[in-house]
XYZ file of C-alpha atoms in Angstrom:
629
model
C 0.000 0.000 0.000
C 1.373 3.354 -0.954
C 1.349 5.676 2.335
C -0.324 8.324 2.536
C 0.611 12.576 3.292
C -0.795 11.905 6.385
C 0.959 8.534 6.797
C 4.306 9.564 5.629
C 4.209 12.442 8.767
C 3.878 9.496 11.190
C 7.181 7.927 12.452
C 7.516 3.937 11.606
C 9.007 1.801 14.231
C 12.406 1.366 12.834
C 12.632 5.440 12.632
C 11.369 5.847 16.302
C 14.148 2.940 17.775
C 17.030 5.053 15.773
C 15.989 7.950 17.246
C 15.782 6.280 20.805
C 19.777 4.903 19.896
C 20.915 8.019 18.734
C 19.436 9.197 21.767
C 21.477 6.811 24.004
C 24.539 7.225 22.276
C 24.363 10.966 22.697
C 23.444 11.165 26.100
C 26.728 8.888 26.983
C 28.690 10.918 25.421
C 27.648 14.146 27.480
C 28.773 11.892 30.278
C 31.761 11.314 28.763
C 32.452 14.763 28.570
C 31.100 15.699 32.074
C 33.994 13.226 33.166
C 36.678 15.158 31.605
C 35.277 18.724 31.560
C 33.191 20.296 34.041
C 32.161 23.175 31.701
C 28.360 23.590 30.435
C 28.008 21.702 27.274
C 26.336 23.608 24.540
C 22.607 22.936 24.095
C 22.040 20.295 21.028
C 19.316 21.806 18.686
C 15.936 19.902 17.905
C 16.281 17.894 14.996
C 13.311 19.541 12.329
C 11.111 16.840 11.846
C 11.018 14.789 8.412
C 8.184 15.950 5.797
C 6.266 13.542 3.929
C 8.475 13.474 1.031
C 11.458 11.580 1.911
C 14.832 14.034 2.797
C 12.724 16.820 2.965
C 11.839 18.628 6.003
C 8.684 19.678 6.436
C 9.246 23.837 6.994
C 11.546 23.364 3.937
C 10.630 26.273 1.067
C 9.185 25.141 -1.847
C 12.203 26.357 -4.212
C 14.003 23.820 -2.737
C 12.212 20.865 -3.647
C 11.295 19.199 -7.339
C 7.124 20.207 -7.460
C 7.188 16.791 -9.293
C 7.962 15.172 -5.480
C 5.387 18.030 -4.012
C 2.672 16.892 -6.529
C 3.106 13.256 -5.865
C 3.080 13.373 -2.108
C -0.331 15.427 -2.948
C -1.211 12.165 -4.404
C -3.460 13.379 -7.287
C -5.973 11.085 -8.749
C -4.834 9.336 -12.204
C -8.029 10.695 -14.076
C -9.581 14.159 -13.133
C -12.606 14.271 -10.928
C -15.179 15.297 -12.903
C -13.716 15.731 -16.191
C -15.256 12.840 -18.481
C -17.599 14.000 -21.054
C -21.696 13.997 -19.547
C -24.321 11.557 -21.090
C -25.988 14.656 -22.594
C -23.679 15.013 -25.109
C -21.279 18.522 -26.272
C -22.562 21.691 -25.346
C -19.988 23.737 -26.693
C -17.359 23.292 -29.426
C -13.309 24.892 -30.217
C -11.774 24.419 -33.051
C -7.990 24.338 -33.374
C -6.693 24.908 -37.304
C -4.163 23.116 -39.252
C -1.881 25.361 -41.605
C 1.756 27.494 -40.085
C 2.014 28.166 -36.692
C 1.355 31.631 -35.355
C 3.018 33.940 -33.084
C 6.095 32.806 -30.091
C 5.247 31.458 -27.125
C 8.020 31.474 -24.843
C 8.935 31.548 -21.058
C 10.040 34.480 -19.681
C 6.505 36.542 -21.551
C 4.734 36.514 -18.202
C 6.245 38.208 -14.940
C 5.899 40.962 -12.618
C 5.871 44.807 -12.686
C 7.061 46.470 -9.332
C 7.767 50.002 -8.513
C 10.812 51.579 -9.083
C 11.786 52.582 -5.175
C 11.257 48.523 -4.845
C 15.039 48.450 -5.603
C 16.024 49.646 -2.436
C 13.630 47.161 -0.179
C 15.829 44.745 1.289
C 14.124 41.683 0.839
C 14.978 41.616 -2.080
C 17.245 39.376 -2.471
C 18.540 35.820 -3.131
C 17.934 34.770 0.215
C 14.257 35.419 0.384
C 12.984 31.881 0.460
C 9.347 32.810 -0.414
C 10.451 35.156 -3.740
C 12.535 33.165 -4.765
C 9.358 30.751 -4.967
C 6.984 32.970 -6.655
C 9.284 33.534 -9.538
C 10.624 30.181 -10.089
C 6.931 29.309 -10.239
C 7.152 31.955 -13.399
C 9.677 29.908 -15.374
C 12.070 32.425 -15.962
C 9.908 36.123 -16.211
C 10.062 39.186 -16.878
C 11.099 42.278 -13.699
C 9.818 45.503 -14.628
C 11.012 48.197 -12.246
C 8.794 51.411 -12.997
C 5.317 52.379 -11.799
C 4.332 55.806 -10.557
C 7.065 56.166 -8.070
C 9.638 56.281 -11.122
C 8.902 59.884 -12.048
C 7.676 60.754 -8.385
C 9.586 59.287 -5.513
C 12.591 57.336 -7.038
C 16.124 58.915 -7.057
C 19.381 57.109 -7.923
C 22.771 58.010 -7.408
C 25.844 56.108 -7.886
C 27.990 58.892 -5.163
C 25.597 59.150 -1.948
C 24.373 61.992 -2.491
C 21.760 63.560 -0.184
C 18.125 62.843 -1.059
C 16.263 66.098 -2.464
C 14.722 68.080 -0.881
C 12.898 70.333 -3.472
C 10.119 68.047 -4.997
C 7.063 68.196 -5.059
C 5.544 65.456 -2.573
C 2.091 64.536 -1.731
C 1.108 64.010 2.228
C 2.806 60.599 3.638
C 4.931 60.578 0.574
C 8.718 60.251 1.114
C 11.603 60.346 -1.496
C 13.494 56.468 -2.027
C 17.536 56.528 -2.627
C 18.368 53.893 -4.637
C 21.838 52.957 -5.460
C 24.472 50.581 -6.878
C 24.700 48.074 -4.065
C 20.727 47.698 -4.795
C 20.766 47.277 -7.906
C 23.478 44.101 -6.883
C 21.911 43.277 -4.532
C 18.580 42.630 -7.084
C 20.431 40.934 -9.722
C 21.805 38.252 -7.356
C 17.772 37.685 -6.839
C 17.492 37.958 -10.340
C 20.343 35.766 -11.469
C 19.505 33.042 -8.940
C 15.931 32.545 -10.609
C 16.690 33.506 -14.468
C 14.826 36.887 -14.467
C 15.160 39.122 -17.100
C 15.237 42.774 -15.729
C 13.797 46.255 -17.418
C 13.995 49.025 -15.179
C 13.528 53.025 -15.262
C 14.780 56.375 -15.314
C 13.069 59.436 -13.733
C 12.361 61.429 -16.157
C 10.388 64.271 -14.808
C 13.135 65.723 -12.554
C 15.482 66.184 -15.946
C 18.407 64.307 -15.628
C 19.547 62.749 -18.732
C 22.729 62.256 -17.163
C 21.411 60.720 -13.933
C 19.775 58.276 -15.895
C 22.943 57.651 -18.275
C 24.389 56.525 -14.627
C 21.249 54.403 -13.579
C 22.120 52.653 -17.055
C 25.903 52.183 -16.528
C 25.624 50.808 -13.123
C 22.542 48.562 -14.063
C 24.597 46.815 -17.087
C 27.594 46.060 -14.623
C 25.102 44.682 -12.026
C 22.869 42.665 -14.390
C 24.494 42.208 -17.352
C 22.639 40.511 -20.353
C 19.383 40.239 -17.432
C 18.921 43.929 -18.257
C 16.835 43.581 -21.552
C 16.194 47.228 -21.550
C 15.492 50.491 -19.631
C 12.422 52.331 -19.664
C 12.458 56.457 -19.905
C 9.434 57.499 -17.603
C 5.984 55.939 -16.715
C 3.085 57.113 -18.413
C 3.977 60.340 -19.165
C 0.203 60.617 -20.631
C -0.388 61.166 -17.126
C 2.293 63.682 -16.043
C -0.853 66.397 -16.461
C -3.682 65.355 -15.138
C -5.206 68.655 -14.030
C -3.566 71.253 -11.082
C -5.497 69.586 -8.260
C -4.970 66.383 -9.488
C -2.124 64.451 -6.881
C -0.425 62.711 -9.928
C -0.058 65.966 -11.643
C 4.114 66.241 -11.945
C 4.242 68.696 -15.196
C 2.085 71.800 -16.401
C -0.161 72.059 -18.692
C 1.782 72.950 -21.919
C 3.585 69.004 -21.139
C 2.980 67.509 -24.408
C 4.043 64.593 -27.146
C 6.556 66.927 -28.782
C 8.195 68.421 -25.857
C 8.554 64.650 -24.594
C 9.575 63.161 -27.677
C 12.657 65.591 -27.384
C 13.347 65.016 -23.590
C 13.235 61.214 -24.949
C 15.879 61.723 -27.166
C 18.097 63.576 -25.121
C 17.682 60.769 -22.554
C 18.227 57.899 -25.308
C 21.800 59.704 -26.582
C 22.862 59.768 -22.465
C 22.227 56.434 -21.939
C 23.458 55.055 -25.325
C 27.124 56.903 -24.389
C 27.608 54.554 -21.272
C 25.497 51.449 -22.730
C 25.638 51.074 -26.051
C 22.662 49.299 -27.452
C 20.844 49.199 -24.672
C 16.784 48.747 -25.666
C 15.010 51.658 -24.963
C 11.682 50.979 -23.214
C 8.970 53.862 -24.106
C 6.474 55.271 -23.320
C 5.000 52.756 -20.760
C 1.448 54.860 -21.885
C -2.185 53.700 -22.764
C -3.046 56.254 -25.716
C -1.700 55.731 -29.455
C -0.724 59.026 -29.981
C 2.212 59.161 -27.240
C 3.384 55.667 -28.258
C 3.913 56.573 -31.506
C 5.541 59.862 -30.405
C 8.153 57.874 -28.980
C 8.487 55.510 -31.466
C 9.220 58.053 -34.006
C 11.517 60.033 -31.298
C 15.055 60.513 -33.142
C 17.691 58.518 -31.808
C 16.247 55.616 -29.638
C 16.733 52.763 -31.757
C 16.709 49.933 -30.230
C 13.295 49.897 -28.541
C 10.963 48.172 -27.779
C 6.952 49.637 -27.846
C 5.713 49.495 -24.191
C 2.131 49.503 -23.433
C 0.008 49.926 -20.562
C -3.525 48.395 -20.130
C -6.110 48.244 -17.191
C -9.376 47.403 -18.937
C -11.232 48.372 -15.900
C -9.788 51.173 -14.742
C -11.990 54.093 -14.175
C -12.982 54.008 -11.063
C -16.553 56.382 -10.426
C -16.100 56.863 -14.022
C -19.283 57.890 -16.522
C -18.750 55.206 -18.495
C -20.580 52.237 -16.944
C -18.958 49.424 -18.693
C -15.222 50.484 -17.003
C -16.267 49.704 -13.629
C -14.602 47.100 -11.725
C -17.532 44.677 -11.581
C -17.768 41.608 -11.672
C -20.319 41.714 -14.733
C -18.439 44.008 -16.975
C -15.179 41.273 -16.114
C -17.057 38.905 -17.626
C -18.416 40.550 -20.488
C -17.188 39.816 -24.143
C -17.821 43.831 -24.471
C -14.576 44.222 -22.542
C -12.438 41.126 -24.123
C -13.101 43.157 -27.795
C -12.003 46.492 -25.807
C -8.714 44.756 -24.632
C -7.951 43.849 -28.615
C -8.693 46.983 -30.024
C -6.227 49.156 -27.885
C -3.504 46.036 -28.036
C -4.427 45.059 -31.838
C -3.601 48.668 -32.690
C -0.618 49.180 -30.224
C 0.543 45.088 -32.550
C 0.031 47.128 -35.822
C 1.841 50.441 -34.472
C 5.107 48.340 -33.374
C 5.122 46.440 -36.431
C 4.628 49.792 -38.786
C 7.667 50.397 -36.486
C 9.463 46.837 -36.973
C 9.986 47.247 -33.059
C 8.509 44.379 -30.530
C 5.540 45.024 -28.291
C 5.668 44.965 -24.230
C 3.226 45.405 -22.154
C 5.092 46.347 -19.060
C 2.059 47.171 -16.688
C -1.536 45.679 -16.526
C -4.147 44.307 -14.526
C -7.797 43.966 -14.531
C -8.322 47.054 -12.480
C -5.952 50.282 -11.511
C -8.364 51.462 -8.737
C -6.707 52.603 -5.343
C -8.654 50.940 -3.395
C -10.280 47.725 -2.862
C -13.717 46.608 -4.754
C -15.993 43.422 -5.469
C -13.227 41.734 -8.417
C -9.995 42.916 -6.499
C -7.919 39.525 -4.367
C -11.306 36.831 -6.414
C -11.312 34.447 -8.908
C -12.777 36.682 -11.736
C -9.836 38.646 -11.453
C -7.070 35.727 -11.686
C -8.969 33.849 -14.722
C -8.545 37.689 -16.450
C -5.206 37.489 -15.621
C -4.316 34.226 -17.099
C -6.870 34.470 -19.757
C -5.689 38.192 -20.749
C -1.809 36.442 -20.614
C -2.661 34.344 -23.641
C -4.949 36.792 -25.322
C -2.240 39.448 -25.361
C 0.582 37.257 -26.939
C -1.526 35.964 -29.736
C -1.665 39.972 -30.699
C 2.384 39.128 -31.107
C 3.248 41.095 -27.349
C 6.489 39.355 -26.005
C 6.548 40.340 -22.716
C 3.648 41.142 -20.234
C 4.050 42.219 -16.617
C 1.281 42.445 -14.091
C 1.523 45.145 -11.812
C 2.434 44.056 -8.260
C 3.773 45.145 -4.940
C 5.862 44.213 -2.051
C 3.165 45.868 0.384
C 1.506 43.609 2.793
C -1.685 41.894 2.197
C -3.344 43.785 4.623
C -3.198 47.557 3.405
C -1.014 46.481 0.326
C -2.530 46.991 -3.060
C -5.449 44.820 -3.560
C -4.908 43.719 -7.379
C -1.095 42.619 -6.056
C -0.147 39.565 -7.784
C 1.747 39.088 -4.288
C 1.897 40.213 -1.091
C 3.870 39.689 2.573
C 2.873 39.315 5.949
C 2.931 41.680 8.419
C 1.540 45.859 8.118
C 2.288 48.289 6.038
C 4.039 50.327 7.931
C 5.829 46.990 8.904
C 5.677 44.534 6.303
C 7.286 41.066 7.094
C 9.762 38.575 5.354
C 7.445 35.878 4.109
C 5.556 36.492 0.608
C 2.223 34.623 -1.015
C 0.607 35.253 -4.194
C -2.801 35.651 -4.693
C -5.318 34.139 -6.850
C -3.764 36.170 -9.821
C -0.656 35.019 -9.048
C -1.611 31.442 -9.362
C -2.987 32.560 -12.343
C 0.117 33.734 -13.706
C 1.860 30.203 -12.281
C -0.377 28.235 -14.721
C -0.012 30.046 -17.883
C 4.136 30.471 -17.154
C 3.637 26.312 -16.659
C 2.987 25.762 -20.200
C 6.324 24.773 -22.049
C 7.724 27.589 -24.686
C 5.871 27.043 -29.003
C 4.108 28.607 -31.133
C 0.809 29.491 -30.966
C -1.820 27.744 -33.111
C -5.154 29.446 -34.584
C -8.494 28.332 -32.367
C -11.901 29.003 -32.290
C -14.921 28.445 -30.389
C -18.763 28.062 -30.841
C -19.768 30.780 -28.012
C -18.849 33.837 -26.838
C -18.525 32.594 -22.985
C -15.523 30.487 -24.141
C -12.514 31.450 -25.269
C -9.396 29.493 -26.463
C -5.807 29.465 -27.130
C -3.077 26.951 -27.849
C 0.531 26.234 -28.575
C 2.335 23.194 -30.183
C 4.998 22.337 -28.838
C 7.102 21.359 -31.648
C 7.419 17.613 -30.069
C 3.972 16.005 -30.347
C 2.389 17.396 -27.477
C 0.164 20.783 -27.922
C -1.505 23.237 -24.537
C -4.828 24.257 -24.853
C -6.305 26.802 -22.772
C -9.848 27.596 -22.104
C -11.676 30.063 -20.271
C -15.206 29.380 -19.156
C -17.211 33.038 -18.083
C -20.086 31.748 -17.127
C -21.378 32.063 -13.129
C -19.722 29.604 -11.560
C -21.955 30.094 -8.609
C -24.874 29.376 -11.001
C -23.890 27.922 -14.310
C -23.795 23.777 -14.453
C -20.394 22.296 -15.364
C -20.298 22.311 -19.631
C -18.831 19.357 -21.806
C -16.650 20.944 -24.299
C -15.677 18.859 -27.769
C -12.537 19.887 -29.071
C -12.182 19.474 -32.615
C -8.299 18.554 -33.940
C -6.337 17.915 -37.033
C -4.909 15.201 -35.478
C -5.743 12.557 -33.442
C -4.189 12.357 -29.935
C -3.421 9.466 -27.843
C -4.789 11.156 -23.880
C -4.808 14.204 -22.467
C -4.221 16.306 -19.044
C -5.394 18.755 -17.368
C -4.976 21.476 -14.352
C -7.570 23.988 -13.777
C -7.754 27.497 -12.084
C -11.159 27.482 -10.685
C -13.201 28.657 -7.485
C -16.531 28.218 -6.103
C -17.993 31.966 -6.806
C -16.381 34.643 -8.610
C -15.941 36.567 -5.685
C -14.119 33.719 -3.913
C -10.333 34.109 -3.053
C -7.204 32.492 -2.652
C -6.762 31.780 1.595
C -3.484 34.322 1.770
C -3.714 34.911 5.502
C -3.738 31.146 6.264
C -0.384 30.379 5.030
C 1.353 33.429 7.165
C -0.403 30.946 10.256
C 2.507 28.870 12.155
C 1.767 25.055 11.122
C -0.650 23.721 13.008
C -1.816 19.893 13.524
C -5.003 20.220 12.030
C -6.237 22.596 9.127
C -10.234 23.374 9.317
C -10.382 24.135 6.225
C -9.256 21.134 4.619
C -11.458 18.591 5.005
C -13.471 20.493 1.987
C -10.743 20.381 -0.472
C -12.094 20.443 -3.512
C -8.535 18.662 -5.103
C -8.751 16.032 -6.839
C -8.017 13.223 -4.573
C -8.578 10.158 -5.213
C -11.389 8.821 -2.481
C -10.498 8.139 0.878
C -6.940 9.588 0.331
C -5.030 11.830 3.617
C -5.500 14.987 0.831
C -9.271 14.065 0.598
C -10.057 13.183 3.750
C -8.314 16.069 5.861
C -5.051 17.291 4.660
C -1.453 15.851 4.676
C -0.644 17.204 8.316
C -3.822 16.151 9.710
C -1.997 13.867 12.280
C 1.288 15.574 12.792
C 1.746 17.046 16.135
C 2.430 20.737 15.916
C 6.012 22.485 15.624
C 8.034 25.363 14.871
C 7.614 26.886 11.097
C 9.843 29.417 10.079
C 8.088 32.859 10.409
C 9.956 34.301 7.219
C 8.723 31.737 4.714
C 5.006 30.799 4.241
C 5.648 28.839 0.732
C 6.345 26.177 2.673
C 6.445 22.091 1.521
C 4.216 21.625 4.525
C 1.815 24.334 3.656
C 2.057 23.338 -0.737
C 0.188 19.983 0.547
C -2.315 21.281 2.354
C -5.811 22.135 -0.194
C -6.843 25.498 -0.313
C -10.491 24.610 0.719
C -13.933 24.311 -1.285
C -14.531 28.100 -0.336
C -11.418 29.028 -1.793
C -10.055 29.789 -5.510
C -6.685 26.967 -6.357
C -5.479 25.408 -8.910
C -6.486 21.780 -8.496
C -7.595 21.907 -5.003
C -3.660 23.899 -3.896
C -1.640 26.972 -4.196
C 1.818 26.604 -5.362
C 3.458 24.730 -6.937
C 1.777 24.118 -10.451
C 1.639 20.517 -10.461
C 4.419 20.161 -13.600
C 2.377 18.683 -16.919
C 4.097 15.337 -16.428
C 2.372 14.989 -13.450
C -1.170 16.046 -14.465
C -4.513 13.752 -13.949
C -5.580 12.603 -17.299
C -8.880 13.985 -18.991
C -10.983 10.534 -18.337
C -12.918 9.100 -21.561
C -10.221 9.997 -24.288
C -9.834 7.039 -26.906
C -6.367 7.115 -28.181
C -6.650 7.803 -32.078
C -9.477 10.046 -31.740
C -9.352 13.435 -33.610
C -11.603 14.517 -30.952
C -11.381 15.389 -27.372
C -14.690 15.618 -24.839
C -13.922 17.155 -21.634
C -16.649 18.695 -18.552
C -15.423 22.469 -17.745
C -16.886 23.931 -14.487
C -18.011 27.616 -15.257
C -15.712 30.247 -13.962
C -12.591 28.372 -14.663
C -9.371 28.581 -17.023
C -8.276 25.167 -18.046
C -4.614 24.233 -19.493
C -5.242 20.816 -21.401
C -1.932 19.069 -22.546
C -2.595 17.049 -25.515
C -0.804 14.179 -26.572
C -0.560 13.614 -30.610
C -0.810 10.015 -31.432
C 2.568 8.975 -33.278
C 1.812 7.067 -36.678
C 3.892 4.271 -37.351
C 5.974 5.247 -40.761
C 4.801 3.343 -43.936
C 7.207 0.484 -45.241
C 8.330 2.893 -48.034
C 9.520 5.413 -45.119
C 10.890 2.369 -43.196
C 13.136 1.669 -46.105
């Protein structure tokens, strides 16, 4: 019989008697020593006690440890619960086309955007167990360093000098130094989990110089990580009205007179780096992207885009409000391609790539009913394929170090602690498992789809070695809306398939953040309604891998814990597959049941509310006798 999570906690007999002789032997050799030397001896720590994968403790972070070993001590079912085709037959239909594949797919197109005066926050670094995590669980991603505080609060400078004192700050605002030894001390973070780095210059205090500098010092510290440097953040925005806090300029701030400054700032930084990719204009209006693409002297660059599709908050227009109902509407899907489908044809005009370098579903301050749910991570992930079948090569969700409580709601991640004290250990959010699943699927190309309703959508990439992902996004109410059997229609036939699904029992439902910033505990309430798929009567099924164990010490500065990856998130709760992190790796993926190898077509049950990354496997034909020979 295989053991158990639970079972594996317990100690077997022949563990407990070598504990009770290395016991013995140690305590005669502290008599042995009391004989000779009448000193103190030094108090022998407690042994951590052994996880239930074997040679891993159980506090251990999850970077540490092969998610193949994490997913198979979660002991997932070999078909998915629930996925076999219904009696009733196909309700819905998607199409994938034969013909040449379409755009890149690659690793490294999802990842994070962070503010600029992040640079200076100490934790980050390489020894932060719990980032290190989050972006190995990206597969190699994109850092953006920018956000409002480039232009606002951020000031580098390679000789100490003093912070200003002259600018223009709103109340509770403060001025961040940031300077060489950061920027080290970041790519060590970034070079132990194969980040690629942009980051950015102020440019409304006037510095081409300065930013020359930031350039210079960035190359030596990340080296061929630094993919490019961005000149400003939205500078759309740097007038917004005088009583407007974001206001940084005056009124007569326009495309030309930023175009210029653009230049000037392109020629600095090209002295000290030559070649270096200019990132511009990290805006969300045509007319200033295409004033800096056809700024003199900034080739290269790269065209970078911003996009939150809901972003007016208390605006007149209804269908921008963060609702849930306008999240779900196709309305808002066709907004997202027109502004990124003309941004594609814009950079191409241009023969220059497209980056989005900051999005989310909603750029609200504050909190409202899609920020920290479900509707909001199967955006994210949806949005992350949508985006890169327009051609964009990079996209960055904008995120923050802040802590969960206070922190920016529509944070992929988020730490422990306040924000005026924020702690060591870091989570993601339901976005940010989101993001985890799409960065899961391996690198292709991306392969023409289409679907028979407008409350599906779907995407796919082969692979290029007989195995092809297929995503799909169901936006109907999962709260409401029966589960939906789906017929895929190929041009080939396939032998099985697998799946892993992002999914949640309301949209408003959320991923349990506070819960892993708990010390371990024996027993976990919540999981005895796992909704992972667990084969029946399993530990994961029937109350959670540490169900038995007695309680101990966790570490307070890492909540991605091995411990914590194998307990479920809960029925309440939005997961992926009944967990948080890690992405169970496709190899180790339940299979879609009722899929006859040799079939050109693939039935599977989608609940509503749910993105779905289906691994197909293309059956290999055996090679005619005339091949043979």
């Amino acid at each position: 019989m295989v053991a158990s999570p639970a079972d594996s906690l317990a100690p077997d007999s022949s563990s407990s008697r070598r504990r009770r002789s290395v016991a013995f032997l140690g305590t005669a050799l502290l008599l042995l020593t009391a004989c000779s030397d009448q000193s103190e001896p030094a108090p022998t720590p407690e042994p951590e006690p052994t996880g239930p994968i074997s040679g891993v403790a159980r506090n251990a972070p999850l970077h540490s440890v092969d998610p193949a070993k994490v997913a198979q001590a979660r002991e997932l079912p070999e078909t998915y619960p629930g996925s076999s085709a219904s009696a009733d037959g196909s309700e819905a239909t998607v199409t994938l086309r034969g013909g040449e594949p379409g755009e890149d797919y690659r690793h490294g197109s999802v990842g994070l955007s962070l503010e600029s005066t992040d640079l200076a926050d100490p934790r980050m670094n390489q020894d932060n167990a719990d980032l290190v995590t989050v972006l190995d669980s990206l597969h190699e991603p994109t850092l953006r360093f920018g956000g409002n505080s480039t232009d606002r609060r951020f000031f580098f400078t390679a000789s100490d000098e003093p912070i200003p004192k002259d600018w223009p700050l709103n109340e509770g605002e403060e001025i961040t130094k940031v300077t060489p030894e950061d920027l080290k001390r970041v790519a060590k973070l970034a070079q132990r989990t194969n980040s690629s780095v942009i980051i950015s210059a102020n440019l409304a205090r006037y510095h081409p110089d300065r930013a020359g500098e930031l350039a210079r010092h960035a190359k030596d510290a990340f080296g061929d990580r630094l993919v490019g440097i961005m000149v400003g953040n939205e500078p759309n925005g740097f007038y917004q009205g005088k009583t407007n806090d974001l206001t940084i300029k005056s009124e007569d701030w326009d495309q030309e007179t930023y175009a210029k400054q653009l230049t000037a700032y392109s020629k600095a930084i090209h002295e000290r780096v030559p070649n270096l990719r200019i990132v511009a204009p990290g805006a969300y209006s045509a007319d200033w992207w295409n004033a800096a693409a056809d700024a003199p002297g900034t080739d290269p660059m790269a065209m970078a885009v911003h996009q939150y599709p809901l972003s007016e908050c208390g605006s007149q227009w209804e269908h921008q409000e963060p609702t849930v109902a306008n999240a779900v509407d196709p309305a808002t899907r066709d907004n997202i391609d027109r502004l990124v489908g003309q941004a594609a044809e814009d950079a191409a005009d241009h023969t220059m790539p497209l980056w989005i370098t900051e999005t989310s579903l909603s750029a609200c301050s504050g909190s409202n009913e899609i920020t920290e749910t479900l509707v909001a991570a199967v955006h994210q992930a949806e949005y992350s394929m949508r985006v890169q079948e327009h051609g964009v090569e990079r996209v960055a969700a904008h995120s923050s170090l802040a802590s969960c409580e206070g922190g920016a709601p529509m944070s992929v991640l988020c730490s422990n602690g306040t924000l005026a004290n924020p702690g060591e250990a870091f989570s993601v959010r339901a976005n940010g498992l989101a993001l985890a699943l799409i960065a899961s699927i391996p690198e292709g190309n991306m392969v023409e789809t289409s679907t028979s309703t407008d409350n599906l959508t779907s995407y796919a990439v082969d692979h290029g070695n007989g195995t092809v992902s297929v995503v799909l996004t169901d936006y109907r109410n999962p709260a409401s809306a029966k589960d939906r059997t789906t017929n895929l229609r190929l041009p080939y036939a396939v032998d099985y398939a697998t799946q892993s699904q992002l999914r949640g029992p309301s949209w408003t439902s959320e991923y349990p953040v506070a819960s892993l910033f708990e010390d371990h505990k024996g027993t976990n309430d919540n999981q005895g309604s796992s909704p992972s798929p667990s084969p029946t009567g399993s530990a994961s099924a029937s109350g959670g891998a540490a169900s038995s164990a007695p309680d101990y010490p966790a570490d307070p500065n890492v909540a991605l814990s091995v411990e914590r990856a194998l307990q479920p998130a809960g029925r309440q709760s939005v997961s992926v597959d009944g967990y948080g992190l890690p992405i169970t790796p496709v190899g180790e993926r339940p299979r879609v049941g009722g899929v006859k190898s040799g079939s050109k077509t693939v039935d599977v049950t989608l609940p509503a509310g749910s993105t779905t990354v289906l691994t197909l496997k293309k059956t290999q034909l055996s090679p005619s006798p005339k091949e043979s020979a």
